[in-house]
XYZ file of C-alpha atoms in Angstrom:
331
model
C -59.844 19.077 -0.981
C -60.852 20.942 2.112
C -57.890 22.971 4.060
C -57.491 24.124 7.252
C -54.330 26.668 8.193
C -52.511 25.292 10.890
C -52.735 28.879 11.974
C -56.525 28.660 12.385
C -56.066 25.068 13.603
C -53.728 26.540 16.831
C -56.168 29.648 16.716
C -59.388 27.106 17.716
C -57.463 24.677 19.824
C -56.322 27.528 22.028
C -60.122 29.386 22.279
C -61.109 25.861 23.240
C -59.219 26.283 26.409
C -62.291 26.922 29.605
C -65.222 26.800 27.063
C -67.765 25.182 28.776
C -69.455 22.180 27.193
C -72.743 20.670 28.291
C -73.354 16.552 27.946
C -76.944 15.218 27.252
C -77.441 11.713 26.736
C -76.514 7.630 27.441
C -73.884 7.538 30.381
C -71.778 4.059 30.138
C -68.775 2.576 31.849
C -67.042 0.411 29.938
C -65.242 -2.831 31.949
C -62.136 -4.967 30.856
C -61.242 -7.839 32.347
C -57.888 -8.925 30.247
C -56.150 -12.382 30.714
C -54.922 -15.407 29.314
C -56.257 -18.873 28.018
C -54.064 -21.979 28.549
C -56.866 -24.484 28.529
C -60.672 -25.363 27.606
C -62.997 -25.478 30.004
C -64.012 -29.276 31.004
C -67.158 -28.679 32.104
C -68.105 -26.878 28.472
C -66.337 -26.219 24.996
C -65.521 -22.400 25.783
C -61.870 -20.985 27.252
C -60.917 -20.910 30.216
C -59.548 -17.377 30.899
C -57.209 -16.766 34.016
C -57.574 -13.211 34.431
C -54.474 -11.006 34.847
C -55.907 -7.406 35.006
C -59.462 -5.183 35.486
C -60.279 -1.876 34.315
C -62.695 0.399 33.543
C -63.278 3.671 31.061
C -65.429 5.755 30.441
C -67.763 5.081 27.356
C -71.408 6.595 25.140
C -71.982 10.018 26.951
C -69.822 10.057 29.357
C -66.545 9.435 26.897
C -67.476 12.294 24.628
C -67.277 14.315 28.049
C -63.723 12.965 28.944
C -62.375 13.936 25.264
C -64.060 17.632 25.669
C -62.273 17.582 29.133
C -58.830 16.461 27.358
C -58.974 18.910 24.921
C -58.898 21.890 27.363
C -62.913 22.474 27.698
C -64.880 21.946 31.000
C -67.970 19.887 31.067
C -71.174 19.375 33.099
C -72.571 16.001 32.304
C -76.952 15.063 32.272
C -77.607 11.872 32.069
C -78.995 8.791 33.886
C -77.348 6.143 36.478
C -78.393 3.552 38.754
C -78.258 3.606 42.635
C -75.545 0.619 42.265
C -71.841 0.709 42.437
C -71.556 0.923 38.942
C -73.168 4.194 38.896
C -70.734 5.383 41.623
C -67.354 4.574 39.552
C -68.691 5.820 36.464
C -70.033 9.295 38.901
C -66.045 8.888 40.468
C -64.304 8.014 36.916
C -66.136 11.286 35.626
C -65.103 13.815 38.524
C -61.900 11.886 38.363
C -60.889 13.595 34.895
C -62.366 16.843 35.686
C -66.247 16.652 34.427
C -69.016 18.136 36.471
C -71.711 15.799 37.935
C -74.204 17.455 39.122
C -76.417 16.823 36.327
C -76.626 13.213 37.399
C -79.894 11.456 37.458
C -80.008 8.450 39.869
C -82.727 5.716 39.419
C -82.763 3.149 41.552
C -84.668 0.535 39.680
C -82.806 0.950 36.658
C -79.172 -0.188 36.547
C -76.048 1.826 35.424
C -75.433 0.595 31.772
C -72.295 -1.349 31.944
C -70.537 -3.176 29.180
C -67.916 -6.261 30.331
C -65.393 -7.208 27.747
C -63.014 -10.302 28.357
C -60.036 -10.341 26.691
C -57.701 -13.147 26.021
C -54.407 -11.914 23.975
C -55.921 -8.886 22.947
C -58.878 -10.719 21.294
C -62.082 -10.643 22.582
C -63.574 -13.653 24.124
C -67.510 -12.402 25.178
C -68.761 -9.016 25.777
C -71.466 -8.633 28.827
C -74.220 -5.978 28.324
C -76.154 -4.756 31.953
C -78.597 -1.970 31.079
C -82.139 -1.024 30.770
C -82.579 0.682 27.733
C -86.472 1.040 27.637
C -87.335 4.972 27.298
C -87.038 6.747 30.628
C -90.011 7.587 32.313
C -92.191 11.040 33.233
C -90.443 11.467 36.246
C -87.134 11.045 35.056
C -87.670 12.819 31.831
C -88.374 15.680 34.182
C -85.543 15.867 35.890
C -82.985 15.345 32.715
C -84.790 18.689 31.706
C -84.579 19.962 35.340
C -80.712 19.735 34.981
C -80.311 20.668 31.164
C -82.208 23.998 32.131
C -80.360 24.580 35.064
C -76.906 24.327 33.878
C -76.974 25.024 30.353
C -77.457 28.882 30.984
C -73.360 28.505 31.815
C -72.065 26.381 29.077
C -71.068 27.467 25.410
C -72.181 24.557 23.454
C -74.306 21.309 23.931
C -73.819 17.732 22.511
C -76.750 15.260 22.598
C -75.173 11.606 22.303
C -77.694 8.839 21.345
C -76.635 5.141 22.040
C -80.603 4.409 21.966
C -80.019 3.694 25.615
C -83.381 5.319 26.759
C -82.219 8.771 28.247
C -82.542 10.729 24.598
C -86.500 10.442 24.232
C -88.440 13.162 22.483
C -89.346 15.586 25.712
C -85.250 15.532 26.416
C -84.575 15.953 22.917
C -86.544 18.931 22.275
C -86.289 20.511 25.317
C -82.876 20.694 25.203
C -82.600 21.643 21.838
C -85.113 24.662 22.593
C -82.981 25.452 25.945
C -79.672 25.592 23.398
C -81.729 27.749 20.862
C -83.160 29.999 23.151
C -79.620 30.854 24.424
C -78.227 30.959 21.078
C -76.180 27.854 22.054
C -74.761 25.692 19.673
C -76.042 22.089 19.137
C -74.434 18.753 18.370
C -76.252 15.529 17.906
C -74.623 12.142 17.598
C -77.802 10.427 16.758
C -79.029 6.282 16.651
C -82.016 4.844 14.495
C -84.801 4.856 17.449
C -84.922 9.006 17.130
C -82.960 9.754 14.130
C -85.473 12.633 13.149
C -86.221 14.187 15.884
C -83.281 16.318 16.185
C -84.713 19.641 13.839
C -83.133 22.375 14.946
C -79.169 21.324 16.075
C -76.514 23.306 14.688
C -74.721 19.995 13.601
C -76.124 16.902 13.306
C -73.633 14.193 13.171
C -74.504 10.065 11.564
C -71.932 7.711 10.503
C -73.137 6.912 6.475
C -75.239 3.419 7.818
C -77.397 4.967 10.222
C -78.432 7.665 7.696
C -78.654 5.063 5.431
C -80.830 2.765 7.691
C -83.106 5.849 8.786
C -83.635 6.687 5.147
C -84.189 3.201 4.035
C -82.176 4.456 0.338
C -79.372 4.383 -1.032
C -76.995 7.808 0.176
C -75.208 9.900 -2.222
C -72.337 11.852 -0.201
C -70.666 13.398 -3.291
C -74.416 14.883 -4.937
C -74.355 18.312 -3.418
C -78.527 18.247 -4.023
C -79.266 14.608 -2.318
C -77.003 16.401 0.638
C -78.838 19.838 0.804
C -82.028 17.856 0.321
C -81.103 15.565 3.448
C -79.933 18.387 5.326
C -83.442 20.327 4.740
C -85.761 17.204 5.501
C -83.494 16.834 8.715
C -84.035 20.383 9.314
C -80.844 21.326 10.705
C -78.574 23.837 10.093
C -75.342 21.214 8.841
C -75.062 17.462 8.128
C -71.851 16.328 9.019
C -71.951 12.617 7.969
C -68.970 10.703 8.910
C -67.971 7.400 6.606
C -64.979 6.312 8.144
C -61.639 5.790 6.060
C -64.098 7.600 3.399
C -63.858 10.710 5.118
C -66.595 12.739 5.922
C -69.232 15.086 4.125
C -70.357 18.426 5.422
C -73.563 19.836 3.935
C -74.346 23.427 5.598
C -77.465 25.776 5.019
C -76.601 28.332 1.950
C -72.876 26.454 1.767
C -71.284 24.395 -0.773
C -70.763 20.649 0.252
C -67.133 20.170 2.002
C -65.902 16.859 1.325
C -62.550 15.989 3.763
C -60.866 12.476 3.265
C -59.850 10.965 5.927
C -56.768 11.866 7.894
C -55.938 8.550 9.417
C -53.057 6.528 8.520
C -52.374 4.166 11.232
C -55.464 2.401 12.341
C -55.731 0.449 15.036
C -58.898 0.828 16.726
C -61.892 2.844 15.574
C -63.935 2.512 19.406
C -64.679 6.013 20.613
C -63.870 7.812 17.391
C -67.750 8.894 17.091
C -67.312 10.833 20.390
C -64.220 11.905 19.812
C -65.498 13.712 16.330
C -68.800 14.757 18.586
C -66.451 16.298 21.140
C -64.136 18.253 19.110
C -67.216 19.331 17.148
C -69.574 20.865 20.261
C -65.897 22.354 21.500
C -64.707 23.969 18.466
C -68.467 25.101 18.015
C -68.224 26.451 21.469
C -64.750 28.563 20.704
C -66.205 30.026 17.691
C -65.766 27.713 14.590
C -67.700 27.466 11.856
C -69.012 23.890 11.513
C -66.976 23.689 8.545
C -63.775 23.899 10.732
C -65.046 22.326 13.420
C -65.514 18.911 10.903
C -61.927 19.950 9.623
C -60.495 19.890 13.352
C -62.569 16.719 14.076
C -61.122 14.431 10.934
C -57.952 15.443 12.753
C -58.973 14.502 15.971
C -60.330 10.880 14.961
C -56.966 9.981 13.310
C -55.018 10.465 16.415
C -57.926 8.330 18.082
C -58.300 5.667 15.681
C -54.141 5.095 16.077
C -54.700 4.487 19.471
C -55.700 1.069 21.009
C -59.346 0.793 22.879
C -61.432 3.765 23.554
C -58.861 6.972 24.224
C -58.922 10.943 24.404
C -56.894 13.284 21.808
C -54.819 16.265 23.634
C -54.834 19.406 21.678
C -50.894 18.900 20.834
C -51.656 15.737 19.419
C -54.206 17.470 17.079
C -51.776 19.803 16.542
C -48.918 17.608 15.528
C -51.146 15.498 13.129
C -52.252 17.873 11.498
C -48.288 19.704 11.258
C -47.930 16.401 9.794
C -50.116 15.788 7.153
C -50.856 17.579 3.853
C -54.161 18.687 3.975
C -53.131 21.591 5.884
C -51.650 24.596 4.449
C-alpha cells in the first residue's frame, strides 16, 4: 500500500497556497431546478413538478477551476462561452469564487453549454443538455491559443479538461502542451474518447479505467506493472494516473515502479465532480512541487471528501487534511 506522511501531506497543502493554476478546456454551468411532484400531468403521462428552488454551479472546466480556487491556488480560466446570459453567470459564478476570466472566449453563434437537471425528492426527473459541441473553428482555435500563450507565462501548472465539448481540438491541445513544455510547466490532462491520444507530452495524464478501456478497445490490466509502462509509453507521457473509482487508482510513472492506492472513500454519496476534483488537486500539488506520485496520493484524499458530499462540491485543504488524519493509509 502506498503512504503518504501527514507531514508531507500539510507540507503540499500549505505550498499550494498562491500557486497559480492555468484552466484549458470545456466551460459548463450546471442548472438545478429542485421541487416536488404531487400529481401527473393530464395532458401527458410524465410528473408534474411544482418547483420550489433554482440554482446553478459551476461544472467540466470551469469546476476543476473552483476546486483549485478552494484549495488555496489562484486560477486563470481559457475556454469558450456564448454571447447569451448563460455565458455571463457562468463568467460571474467564476469571478464570484475568485478565478480569473480573462481567458474567456465569447462566440456568439455558439451557445454557453448548459446542463438543466429537475429534481423531484432528490431524484432526478429529466436532465436538459444546450451546447454545441462540434470542434471549434480557425478563428476560435486562435484565440484559445492567443490566451493560453498569454497567460500561461504566470501560472505554475496547467490542466487540460476534455468533456469532448469542442474547445480541446488538436491545435489547442498541442499548443498548449508545447506552451507548458517550453516553460517547464507541468501538465494535467483529464481526457474523453474523441482525442484520447493526442495528449503526448503531459506530465500526468489522467482516464477513469472505461475510457482507457474504450480508447484501447482491450481489456486493461491495472495491477501488470508491464501492460501499465507499456500504456504509459504508447501514450507518451511522462505518468498514467488511471482512476477506477472505489478500486482506487493506478499510477504508472517513467523509470518508477507502479503505485497502486485503494480508495480512500468511505461514505459515498455522490461521485459528480470527483474527476475534477482529482484533476485539480493533481495540476495544484504538481504546481507546489509534488511528485505525481504524491500528487495521486493527495488526490485519492481529495475525492473521498468529494464523493461524501451531495452534487458537485469543492474540498478545502482542512478537509484533506482531516481525512487523511483519519484514515490509515497515512503514516
Amino acid at each position: 500500500m502506498a503512504r503518504l506522511s501527514l507531514n508531507r501531506v500539510e507540507d503540499i497543502l500549505n505550498a499550494i497556497q498562491g500557486k497559480r493554476v492555468l484552466v484549458v478546456g470545456d466551460l459548463m454551468l450546471d442548472l438545478y431546478i429542485t421541487g416536488h411532484v404531487e400529481r401527473i400531468s393530464p395532458e401527458a403521462p410524465v410528473p408534474v413538478v411544482r418547483v420550489d428552488e433554482e440554482a446553478s454551479a459551476l461544472g467540466g472546466a470551469s469546476n476543476v477551476a473552483a476546486n483549485a480556487v478552494a484549495l488555496g491556488a489562484s486560477c486563470q480560466v481559457v475556454g469558450v462561452v456564448g454571447n447569451d446570459s448563460h455565458g455571463v453567470t457562468l463568467a460571474r459564478e467564476l469571478e464570484r469564487m475568485g478565478a480569473r476570466t480573462d481567458g474567456l472566449v465569447r462566440v456568439a453563434e455558439r451557445p454557453t453549454t448548459v446542463k438543466t437537471r429537475v429534481l423531484a425528492g432528490h431524484q432526478q426527473v429529466v436532465r436538459f443538455d444546450h451546447e454545441d459541441d462540434s470542434p471549434v473553428g480557425p478563428s476560435e482555435t486562435d484565440g484559445l491559443l492567443s490566451m493560453v500563450k498569454l497567460l500561461i507565462g504566470d501560472c505554475d501548472a496547467v490542466a487540460l479538461e476534455d468533456y469532448n465539448k469542442g474547445v480541446l481540438v488538436p491545435a489547442v491541445i498541442r499548443g498548449s502542451l508545447q506552451a507548458a513544455a517550453d516553460r517547464s510547466i507541468p501538465s494535467v490532462v483529464d481526457p474523453k474518447r474523441l482525442n484520447f491520444f493526442e495528449y503526448g507530452g503531459a506530465t500526468v495524464f489522467k482516464p477513469n479505467s472505461r475510457e482507457l478501456w474504450e480508447a484501447l478497445g482491450e481489456p486493461i490490466h491495472p495491477d501488470n506493472p508491464d501492460w501499465m509502462e507499456a500504456i504509459r509509453a504508447r501514450l507518451d507521457v511522462e505518468t498514467l494516473l488511471l482512476t477506477m473509482g472505489e478500486k482506487g487508482m493506478a499510477v504508472r510513472t517513467r523509470s518508477q515502479p507502479l503505485l497502486r492506492a485503494p480508495t480512500a472513500a468511505r461514505d459515498v454519496y455522490d461521485v459528480s465532480g470527483a474527476g475534477d476534483t482529482v484533476t485539480a488537486v493533481v495540476a495544484a500539488a504538481l504546481a507546489a512541487g509534488a511528485t505525481s506520485a504524491e500528487a495521486a496520493l493527495l488526490a485519492n484524499h481529495a475525492a473521498a471528501v468529494e464523493v461524501g458530499k451531495v452534487g458537485v462540491a469543492t474540498v478545502s485543504p482542512e478537509e484533506i487534511l482531516e481525512h487523511c488524519t483519519r484514515h490509515p493509509d497515512v503514516d
